[in-house]
Short mmCIF file of C-alpha atoms and ligand atoms in Angstrom, two decimals:
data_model
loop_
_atom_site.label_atom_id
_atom_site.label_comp_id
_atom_site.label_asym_id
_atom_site.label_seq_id
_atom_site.Cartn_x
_atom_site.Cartn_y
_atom_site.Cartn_z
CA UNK A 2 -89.42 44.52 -12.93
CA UNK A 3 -90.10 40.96 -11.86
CA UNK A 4 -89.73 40.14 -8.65
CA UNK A 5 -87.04 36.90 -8.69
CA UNK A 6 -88.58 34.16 -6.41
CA UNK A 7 -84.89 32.74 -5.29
CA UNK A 8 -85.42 29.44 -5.00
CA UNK A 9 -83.44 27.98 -1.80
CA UNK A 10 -84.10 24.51 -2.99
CA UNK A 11 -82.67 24.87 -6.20
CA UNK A 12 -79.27 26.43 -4.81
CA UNK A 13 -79.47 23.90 -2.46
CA UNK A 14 -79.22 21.12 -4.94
CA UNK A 15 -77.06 23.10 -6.96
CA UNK A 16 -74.20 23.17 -3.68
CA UNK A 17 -74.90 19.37 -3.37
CA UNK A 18 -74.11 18.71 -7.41
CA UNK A 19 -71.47 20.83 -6.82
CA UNK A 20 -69.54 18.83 -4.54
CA UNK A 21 -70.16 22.14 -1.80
CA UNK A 22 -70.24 20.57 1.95
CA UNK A 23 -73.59 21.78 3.80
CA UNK A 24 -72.86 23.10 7.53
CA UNK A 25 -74.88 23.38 10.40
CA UNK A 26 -76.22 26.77 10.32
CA UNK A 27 -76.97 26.49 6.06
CA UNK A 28 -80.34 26.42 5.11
CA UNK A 29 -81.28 22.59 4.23
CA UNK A 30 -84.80 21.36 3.38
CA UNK A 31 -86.49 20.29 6.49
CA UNK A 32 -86.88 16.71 4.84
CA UNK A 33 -82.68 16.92 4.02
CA UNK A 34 -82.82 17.36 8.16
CA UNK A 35 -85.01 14.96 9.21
CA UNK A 36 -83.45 12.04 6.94
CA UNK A 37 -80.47 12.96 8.40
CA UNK A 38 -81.22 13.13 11.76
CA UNK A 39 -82.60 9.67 11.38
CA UNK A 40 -80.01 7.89 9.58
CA UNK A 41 -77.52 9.61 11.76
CA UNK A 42 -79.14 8.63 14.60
CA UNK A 43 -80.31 5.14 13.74
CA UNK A 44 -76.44 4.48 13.23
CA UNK A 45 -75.54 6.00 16.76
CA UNK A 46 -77.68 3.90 18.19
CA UNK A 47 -76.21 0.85 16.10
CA UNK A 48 -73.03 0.79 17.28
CA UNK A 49 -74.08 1.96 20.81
CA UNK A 50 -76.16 -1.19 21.23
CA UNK A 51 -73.24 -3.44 18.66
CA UNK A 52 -71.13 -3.28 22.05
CA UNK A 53 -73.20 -5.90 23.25
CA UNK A 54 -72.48 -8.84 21.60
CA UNK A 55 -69.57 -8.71 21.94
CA UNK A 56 -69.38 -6.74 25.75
CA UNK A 57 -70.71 -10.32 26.13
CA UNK A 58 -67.22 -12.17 25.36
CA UNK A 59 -64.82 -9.46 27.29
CA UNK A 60 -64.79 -11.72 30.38
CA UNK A 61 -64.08 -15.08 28.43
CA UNK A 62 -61.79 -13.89 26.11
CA UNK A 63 -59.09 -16.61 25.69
CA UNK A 64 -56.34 -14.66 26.57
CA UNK A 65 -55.35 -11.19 28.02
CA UNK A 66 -53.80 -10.17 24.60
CA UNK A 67 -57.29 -11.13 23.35
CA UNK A 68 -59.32 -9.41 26.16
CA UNK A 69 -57.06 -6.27 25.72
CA UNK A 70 -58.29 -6.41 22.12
CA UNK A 71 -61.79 -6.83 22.57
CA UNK A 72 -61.75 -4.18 24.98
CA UNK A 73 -60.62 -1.47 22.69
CA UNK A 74 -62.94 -2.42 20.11
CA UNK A 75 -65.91 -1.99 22.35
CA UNK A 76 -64.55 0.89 23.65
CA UNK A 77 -64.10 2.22 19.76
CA UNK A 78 -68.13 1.62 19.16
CA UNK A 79 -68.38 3.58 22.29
CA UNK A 80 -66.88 6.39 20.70
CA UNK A 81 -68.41 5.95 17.11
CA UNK A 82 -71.86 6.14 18.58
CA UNK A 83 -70.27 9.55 20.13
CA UNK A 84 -69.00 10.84 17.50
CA UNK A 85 -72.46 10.04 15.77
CA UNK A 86 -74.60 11.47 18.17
CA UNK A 87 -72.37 15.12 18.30
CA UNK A 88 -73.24 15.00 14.41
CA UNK A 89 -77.16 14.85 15.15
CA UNK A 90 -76.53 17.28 17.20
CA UNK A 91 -75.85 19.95 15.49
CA UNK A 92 -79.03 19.43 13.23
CA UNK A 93 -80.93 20.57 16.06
CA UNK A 94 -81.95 16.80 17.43
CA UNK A 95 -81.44 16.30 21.52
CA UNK A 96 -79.34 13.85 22.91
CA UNK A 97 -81.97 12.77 25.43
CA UNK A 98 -84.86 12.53 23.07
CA UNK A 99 -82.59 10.31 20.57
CA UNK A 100 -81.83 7.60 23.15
CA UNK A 101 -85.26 7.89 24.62
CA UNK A 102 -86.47 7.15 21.03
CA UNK A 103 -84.08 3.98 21.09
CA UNK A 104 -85.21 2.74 24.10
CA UNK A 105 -89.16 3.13 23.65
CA UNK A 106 -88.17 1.42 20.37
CA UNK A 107 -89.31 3.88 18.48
CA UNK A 108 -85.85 4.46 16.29
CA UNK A 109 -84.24 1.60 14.40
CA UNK A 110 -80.62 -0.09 14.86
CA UNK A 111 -78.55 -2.35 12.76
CA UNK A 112 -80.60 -5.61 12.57
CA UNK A 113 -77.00 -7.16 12.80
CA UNK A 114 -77.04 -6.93 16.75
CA UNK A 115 -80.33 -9.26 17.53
CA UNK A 116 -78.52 -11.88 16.77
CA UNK A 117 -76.66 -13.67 19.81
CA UNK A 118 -72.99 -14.55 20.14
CA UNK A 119 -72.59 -17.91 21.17
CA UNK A 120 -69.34 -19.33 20.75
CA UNK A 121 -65.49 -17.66 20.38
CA UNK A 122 -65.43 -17.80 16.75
CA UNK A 123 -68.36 -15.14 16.93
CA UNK A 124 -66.11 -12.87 18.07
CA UNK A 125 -63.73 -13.51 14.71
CA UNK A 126 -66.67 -13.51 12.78
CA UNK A 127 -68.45 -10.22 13.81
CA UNK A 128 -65.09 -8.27 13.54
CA UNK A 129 -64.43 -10.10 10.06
CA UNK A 130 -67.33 -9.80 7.99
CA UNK A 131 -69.78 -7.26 10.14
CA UNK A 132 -67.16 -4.58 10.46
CA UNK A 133 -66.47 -5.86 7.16
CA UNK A 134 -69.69 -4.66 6.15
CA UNK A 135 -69.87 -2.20 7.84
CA UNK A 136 -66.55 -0.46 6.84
CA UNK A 137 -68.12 -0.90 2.96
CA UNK A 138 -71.48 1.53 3.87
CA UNK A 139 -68.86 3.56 5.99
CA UNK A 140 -65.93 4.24 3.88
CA UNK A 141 -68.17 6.53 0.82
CA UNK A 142 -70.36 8.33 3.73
CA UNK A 143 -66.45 10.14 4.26
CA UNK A 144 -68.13 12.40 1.30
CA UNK A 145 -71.14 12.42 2.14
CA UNK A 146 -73.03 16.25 1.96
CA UNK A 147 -73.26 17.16 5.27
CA UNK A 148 -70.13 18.56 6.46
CA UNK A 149 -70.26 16.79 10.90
CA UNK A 150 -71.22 13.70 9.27
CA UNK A 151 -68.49 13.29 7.03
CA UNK A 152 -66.10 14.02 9.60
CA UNK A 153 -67.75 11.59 11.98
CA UNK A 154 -67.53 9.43 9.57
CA UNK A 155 -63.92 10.21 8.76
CA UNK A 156 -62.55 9.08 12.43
CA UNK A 157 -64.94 6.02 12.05
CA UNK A 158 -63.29 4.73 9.07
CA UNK A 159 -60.03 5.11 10.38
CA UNK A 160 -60.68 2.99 13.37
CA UNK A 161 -62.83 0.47 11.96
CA UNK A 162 -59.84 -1.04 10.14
CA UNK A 163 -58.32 -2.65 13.10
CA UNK A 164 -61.84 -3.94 13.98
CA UNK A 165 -62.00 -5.79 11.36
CA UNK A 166 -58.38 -7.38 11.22
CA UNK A 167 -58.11 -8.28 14.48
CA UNK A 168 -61.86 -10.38 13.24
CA UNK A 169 -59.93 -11.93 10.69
CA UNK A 170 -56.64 -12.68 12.79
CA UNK A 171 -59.12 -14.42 15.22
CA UNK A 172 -60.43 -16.64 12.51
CA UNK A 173 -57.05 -17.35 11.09
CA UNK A 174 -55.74 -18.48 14.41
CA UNK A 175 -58.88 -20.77 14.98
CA UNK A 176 -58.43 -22.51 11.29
CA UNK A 177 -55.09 -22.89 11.65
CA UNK A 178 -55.58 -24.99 14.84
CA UNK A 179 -57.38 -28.29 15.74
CA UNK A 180 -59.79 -29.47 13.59
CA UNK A 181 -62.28 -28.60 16.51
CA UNK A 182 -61.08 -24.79 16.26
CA UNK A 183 -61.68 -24.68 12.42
CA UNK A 184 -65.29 -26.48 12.78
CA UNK A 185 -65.74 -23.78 15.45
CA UNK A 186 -64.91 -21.04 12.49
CA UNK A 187 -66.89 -23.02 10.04
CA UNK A 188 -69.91 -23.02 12.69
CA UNK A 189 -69.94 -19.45 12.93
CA UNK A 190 -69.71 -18.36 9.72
CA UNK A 191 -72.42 -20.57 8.87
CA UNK A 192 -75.05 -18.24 10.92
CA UNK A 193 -73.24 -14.72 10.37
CA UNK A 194 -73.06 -14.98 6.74
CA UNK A 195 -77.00 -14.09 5.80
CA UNK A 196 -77.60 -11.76 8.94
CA UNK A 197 -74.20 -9.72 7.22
CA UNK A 198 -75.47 -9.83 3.80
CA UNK A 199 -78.69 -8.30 5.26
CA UNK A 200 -77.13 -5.23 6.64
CA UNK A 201 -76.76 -3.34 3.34
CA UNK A 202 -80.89 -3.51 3.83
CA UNK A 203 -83.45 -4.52 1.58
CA UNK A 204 -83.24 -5.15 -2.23
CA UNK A 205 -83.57 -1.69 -4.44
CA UNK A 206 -86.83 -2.42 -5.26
CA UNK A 207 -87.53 -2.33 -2.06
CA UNK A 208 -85.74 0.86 -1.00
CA UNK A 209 -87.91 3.53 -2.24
CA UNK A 210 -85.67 6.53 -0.36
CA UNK A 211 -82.75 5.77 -1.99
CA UNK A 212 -83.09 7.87 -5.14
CA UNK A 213 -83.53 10.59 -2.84
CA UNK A 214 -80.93 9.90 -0.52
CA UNK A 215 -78.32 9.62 -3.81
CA UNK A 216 -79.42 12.86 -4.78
CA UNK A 217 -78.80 14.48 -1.62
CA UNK A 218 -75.71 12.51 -1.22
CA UNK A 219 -76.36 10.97 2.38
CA UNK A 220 -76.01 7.59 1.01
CA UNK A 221 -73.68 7.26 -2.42
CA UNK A 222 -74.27 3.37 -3.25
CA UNK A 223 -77.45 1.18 -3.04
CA UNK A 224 -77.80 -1.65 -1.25
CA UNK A 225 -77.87 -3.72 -4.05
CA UNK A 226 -74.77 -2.24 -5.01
CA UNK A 227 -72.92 -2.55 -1.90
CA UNK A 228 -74.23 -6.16 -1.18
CA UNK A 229 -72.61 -7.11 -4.65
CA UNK A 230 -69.06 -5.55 -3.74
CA UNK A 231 -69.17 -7.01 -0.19
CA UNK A 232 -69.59 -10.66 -1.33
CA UNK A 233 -67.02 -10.11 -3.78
CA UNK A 234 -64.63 -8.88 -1.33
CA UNK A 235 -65.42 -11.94 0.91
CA UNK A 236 -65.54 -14.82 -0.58
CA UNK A 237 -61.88 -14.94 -1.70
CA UNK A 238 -61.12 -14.00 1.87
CA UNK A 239 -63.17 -17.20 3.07
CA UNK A 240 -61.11 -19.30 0.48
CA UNK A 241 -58.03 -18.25 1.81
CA UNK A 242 -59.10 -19.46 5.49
CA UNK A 243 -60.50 -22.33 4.29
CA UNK A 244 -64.01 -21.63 5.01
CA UNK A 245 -66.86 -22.50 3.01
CA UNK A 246 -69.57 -19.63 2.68
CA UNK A 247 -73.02 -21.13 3.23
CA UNK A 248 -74.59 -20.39 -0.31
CA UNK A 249 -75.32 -23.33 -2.72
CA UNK A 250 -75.99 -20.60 -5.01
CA UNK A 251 -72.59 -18.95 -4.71
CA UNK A 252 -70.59 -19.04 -8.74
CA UNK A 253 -68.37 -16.66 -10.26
CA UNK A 254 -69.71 -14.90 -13.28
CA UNK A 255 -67.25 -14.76 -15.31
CA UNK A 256 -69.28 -11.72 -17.59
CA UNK A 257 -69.99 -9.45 -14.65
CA UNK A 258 -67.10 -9.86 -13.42
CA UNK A 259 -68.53 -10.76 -9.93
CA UNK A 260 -70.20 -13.41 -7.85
CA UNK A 261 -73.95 -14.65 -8.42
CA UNK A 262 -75.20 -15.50 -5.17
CA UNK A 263 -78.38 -16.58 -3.18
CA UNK A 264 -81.78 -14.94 -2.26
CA UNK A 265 -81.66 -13.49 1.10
CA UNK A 266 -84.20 -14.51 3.39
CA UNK A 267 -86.12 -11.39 3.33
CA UNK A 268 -88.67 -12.53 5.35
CA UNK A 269 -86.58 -13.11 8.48
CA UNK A 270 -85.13 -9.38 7.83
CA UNK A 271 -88.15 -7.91 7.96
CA UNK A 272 -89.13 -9.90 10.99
CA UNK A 273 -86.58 -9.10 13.16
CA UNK A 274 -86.57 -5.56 12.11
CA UNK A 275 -89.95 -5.47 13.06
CA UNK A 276 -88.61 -6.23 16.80
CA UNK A 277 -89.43 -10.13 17.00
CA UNK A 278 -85.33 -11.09 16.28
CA UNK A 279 -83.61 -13.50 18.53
CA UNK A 280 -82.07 -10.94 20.84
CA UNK A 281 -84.38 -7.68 20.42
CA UNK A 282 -85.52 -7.74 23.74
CA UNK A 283 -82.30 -8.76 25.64
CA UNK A 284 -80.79 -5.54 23.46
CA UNK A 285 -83.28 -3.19 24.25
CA UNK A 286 -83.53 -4.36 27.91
CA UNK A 287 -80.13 -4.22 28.96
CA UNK A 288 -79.51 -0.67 26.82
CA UNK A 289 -82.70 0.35 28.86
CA UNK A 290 -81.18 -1.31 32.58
CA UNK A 291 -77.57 0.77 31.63
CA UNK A 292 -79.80 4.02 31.41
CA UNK A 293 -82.09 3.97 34.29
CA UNK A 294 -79.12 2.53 36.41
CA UNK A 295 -77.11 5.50 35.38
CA UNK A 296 -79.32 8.17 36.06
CA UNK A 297 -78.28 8.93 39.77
CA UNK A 298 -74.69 9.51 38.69
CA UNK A 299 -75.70 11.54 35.40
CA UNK A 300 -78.31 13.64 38.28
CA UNK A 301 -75.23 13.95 40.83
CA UNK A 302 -72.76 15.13 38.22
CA UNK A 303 -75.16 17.63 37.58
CA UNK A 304 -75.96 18.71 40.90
CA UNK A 305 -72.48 18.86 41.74
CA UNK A 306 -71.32 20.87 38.99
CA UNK A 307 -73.76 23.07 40.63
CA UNK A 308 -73.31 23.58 43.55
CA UNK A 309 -69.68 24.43 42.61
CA UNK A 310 -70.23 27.24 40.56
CA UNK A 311 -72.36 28.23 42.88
CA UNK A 312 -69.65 28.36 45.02
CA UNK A 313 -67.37 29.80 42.72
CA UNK A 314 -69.46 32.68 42.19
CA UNK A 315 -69.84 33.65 45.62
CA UNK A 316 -66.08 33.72 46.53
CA UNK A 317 -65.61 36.11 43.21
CA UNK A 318 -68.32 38.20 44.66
CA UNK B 1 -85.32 17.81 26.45
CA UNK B 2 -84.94 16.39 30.17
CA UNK B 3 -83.38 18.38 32.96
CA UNK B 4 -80.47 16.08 33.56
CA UNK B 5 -78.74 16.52 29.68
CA UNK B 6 -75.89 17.45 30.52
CA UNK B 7 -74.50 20.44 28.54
CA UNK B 8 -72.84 20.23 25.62
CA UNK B 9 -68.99 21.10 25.23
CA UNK B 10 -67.16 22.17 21.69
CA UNK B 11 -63.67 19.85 22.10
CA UNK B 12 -59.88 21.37 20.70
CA UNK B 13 -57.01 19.20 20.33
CA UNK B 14 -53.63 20.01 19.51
CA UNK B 15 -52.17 17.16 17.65
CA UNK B 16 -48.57 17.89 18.47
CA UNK B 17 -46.48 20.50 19.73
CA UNK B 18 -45.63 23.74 17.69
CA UNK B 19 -49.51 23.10 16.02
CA UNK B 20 -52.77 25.21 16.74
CA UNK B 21 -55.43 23.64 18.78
CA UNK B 22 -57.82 22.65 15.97
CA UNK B 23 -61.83 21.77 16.27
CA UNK B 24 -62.67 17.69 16.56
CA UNK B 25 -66.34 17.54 17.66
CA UNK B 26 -68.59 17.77 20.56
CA UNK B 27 -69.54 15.77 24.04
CA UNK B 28 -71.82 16.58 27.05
CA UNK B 29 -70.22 17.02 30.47
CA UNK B 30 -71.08 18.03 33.87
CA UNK B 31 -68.40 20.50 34.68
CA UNK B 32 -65.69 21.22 32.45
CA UNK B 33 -62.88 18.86 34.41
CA UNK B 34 -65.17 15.89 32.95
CA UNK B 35 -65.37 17.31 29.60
CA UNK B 36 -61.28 17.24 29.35
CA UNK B 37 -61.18 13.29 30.74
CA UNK B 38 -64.44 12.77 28.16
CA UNK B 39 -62.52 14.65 25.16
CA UNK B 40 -59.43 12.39 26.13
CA UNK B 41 -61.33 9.43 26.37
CA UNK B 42 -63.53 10.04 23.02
CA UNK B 43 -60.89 11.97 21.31
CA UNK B 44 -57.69 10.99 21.34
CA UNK B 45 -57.78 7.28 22.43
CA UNK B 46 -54.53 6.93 19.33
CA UNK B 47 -52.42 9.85 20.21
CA UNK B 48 -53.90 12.00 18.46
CA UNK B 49 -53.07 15.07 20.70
CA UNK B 50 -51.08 16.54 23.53
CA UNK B 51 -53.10 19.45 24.62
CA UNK B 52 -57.11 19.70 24.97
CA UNK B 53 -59.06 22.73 24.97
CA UNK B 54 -63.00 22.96 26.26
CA UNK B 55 -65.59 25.22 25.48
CA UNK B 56 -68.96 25.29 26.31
CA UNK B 57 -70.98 25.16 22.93
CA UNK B 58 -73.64 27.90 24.05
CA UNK B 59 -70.35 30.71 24.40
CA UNK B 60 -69.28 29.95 21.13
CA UNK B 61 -70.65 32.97 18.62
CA UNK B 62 -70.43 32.39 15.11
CA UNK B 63 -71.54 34.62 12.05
CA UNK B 64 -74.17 34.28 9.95
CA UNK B 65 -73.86 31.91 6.87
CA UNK B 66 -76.59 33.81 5.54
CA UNK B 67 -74.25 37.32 5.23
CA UNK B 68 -71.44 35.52 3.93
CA UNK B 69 -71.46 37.29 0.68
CA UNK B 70 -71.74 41.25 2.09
CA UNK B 71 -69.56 40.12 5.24
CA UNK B 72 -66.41 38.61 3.05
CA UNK B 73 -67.05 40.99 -0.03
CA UNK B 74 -64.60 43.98 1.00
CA UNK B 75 -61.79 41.57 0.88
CA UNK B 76 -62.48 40.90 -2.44
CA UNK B 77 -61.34 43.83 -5.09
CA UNK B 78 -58.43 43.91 -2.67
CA UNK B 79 -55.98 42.04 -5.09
CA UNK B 80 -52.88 44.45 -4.09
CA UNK B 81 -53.00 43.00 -0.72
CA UNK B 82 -51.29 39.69 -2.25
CA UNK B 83 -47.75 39.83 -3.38
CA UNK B 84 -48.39 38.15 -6.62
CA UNK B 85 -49.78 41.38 -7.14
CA UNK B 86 -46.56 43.36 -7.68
CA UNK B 87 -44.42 42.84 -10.77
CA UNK B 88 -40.80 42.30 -9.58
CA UNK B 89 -37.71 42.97 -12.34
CA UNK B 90 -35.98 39.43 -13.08
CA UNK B 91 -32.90 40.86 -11.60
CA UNK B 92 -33.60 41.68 -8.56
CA UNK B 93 -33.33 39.02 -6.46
CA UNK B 94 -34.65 37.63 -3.10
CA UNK B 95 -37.74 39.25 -2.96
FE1 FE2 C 411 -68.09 1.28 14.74
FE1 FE2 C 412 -66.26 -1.50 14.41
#
C-alpha cells in the first residue's frame, strides 16, 4: 500500500472554501499566521493611535453634550484596539512585542491618523467619512476565516455605527448654521476627502497580497473595490449637506452604475506611509511618551499583585 | 516578552439574568480585581451584561483539535439517544 501524504494545506483550503471558521489551536500555514498577525496587529495599532486626533478636540469640544460624545468615541477606539490585540493574541504574537514594534516604527498604522485636526469640523469629518471608511473594510472582515477576528470584528462593527453618525450630525449642525459654520464644513472636507479615499490602500495593481489574502479570506474585497463603493456611498451624502467633494473629476456613470472619480495622489500615500506624513512623528512620539510614562504604574500593579498573593499564600499555609 | 506584561485573563459575561455566563474575549490584568473593572470597562461599556466572570488564560485546559474525530466519535452511532429516534403511534398523545 501507498503511504497517503495528507496534505494539511489542502484541507486547510478546503475548511476555508468551505465556509469552516479556523480557531486558535487549528493547524494554519505559518504564512496564514503571520499575515494575520500583521494585519491584525497593524489595525490594533490604528485605532490605538486614531484616538489622537481627535483626544486632541476632547477639551474644546463646543459643548458638554459634544464632549460627552467625543469621549465615548475615543474611549470605543480604546476598546477596538483591545479587542484587536486579544485576537493577535491568540495566534501566539505578545502584547509587549506588538506595541514595541509600533513604537520603534517597525509595524504600520492607518495612514489616516498623520494627518492633523485643525479646526471643529474635523471632528464631523473624521467621524463622517473615516469611520465611514472604515466601517466599509470592517463590516465583511465579520466573516472573515479566522474565528477571534471575526468576533473582534463583530463588536467593532456594532459600535462603529454611532461613530460615524454622530460625524455626520456634527456636519449637519455646522451647514445648517452661519455661513461661517458651513465654510468651516466645506474647509474640512476639502483636506479629508483624498487622505479617506487613500485608506482602502493602494490601487490593485499595486496590491500584490491581495489574491492571497481573498483566498484565505482575511480580506473579502479589494481596495479598488471598496474605494468604488465608498465614493458611491458618499457623495450623495455630501449632496444632501450641501458640500461639494473636492474632485473635478467626480461624474456619474450612468453604465456602471457608479461614480468615475479622480487619481489619488499616490505619491503623497506612499510618502507618508513611509513615515515623512504631517503628523508621523507627533503620533509616534506621544504613543511612545503614554508608554514610558506608564511603566511605573504597569511595574507597581505588578509588584503589588505580588506581594499579595504572596501574602495570601502564607495565611492559607 | 518583557517582565512587566501583565498576564492575560479569559473574560465571561452574563448578558442578563436567567442566561449562562458566555465567553467575550481576553485582557491583561495585574490581579484579578483589575481584570473585573478592565472586563467592565472593555466589555460591556452598552449593557451588555450584569455579571462578569475572570479566569486566568494559563488555567484554562482545552482538548486537542487535533483528536476531535476519535474524541467525539462514540457519540456518533448513538442515534437512539435522540427522541426522534423512537416511532410514537399517532394516537397517543403528549409525548
Ligand atoms: Fe474603531
Ligand atoms: Fe470608530
Amino acid at each position: 500500500m501507498e503511504t497517503v501524504e495528507i496534505n494539511l494545506e489542502e484541507q486547510f483550503q478546503a475548511r476555508i472554501d468551505a465556509d469552516i471558521r479556523i480557531e486558535p489551536k487549528d493547524w494554519m500555514p505559518d504564512a496564514y499566521r503571520k499575515t494575520l498577525i500583521r494585519q491584525i496587529s497593524q489595525h490594533a495599532h490604528s485605532e490605538l493611535v486614531g484616538m489622537l486626533p481627535e483626544g486632541n478636540w476632547i477639551t474644546r469640544a463646543p459643548s458638554l453634550k459634544r464632549k460627552s460624545i467625543l469621549l465615548s468615541k475615543v474611549q470605543d477606539e480604546a476598546g477596538h484596539g483591545l479587542y484587536l490585540y486579544s485576537a493577535a493574541e491568540t495566534l501566539g504574537a505578545s502584547r509587549d512585542q506588538m506595541l514595541a514594534d509600533l513604537h520603534s516604527g517597525k509595524a504600520k498604522y492607518s495612514s489616516i491618523f498623520n494627518y492633523p485636526t485643525l479646526s471643529w469640523a474635523d471632528m464631523g469629518t473624521v467621524g463622517w467619512l473615516v469611520d465611514g471608511a472604515a466601517i466599509l473594510n470592517q463590516v465583511p472582515l465579520c466573516r472573515t476565516s479566522y474565528g477571534p477576528y471575526a468576533r473582534a470584528m463583530v463588536r467593532v462593527c456594532k459600535e462603529e455605527s454611532f461613530h460615524q453618525r454622530q460625524g455626520f450630525e456634527i456636519m449637519q449642525t455646522l451647514c445648517e448654521g452661519a455661513p461661517e459654520q458651513k465654510a468651516m464644513a466645506q474647509e474640512a472636507l476639502n483636506r479629508w476627502w483624498w487622505p479617506t479615499l487613500m485608506m482602502f490602500g493602494p490601487k490593485d495593481a499595486d496590491s500584490p497580497n491581495t489574491e492571497q489574502s481573498m483566498k484565505w479570506r482575511i480580506k473579502r474585497f479589494t481596495n479598488d473595490e471598496l474605494r468604488q463603493k465608498f465614493v458611491d456611498m458618499m457623495v450623495p451624502q455630501a449632496e444632501f449637506l450641501g458640500l461639494t467633494v473636492p474632485d473635478p473629476a467626480l461624474k456619474w456613470n450612468e453604465t456602471k452604475q457608479g461614480y468615475d472619480f479622480g487619481e489619488v495622489n499616490w505619491e503623497e500615500f506612499w510618502n507618508v506611509v513611509k513615515g515623512n506624513g504631517m503628523c508621523n512623528k507627533d503620533r509616534l512620539g506621544a504613543r511612545v511618551k503614554a508608554h514610558e510614562e506608564g511603566a511605573w504604574v504597569r511595574e507597581a500593579a505588578l509588584a503589588h499583585a505580588k506581594k499579595r498573593a504572596a501574602k495570601a499564600e502564607t495565611q492559607a499555609a | 516578552m518583557n517582565q512587566s506584561e501583565w498576564p492575560l485573563w479569559e473574560v465571561f459575561i452574563r448578558s442578563k439574568q436567567g442566561l449562562d455566563h458566555k465567553h467575550v474575549g481576553s485582557l491583561h490584568a495585574a490581579d484579578a480585581t483589575m481584570a473585573i473593572q478592565n472586563a467592565r470597562d472593555v466589555y460591556t461599556r452598552r449593557l451588555e451584561g450584569i455579571s462578569i466572570w475572570v479566569v486566568e488564560s494559563q488555567h484554562v485546559h482545552a482538548s486537542n483539535p487535533d483528536d476531535a474525530e476519535a474524541f467525539y466519535d462514540p457519540a456518533n452511532d448513538k442515534v437512539y439517544r435522540h427522541p426522534t429516534f423512537y416511532q410514537v403511534p399517532d394516537s397517543i398523545k403528549h409525548m
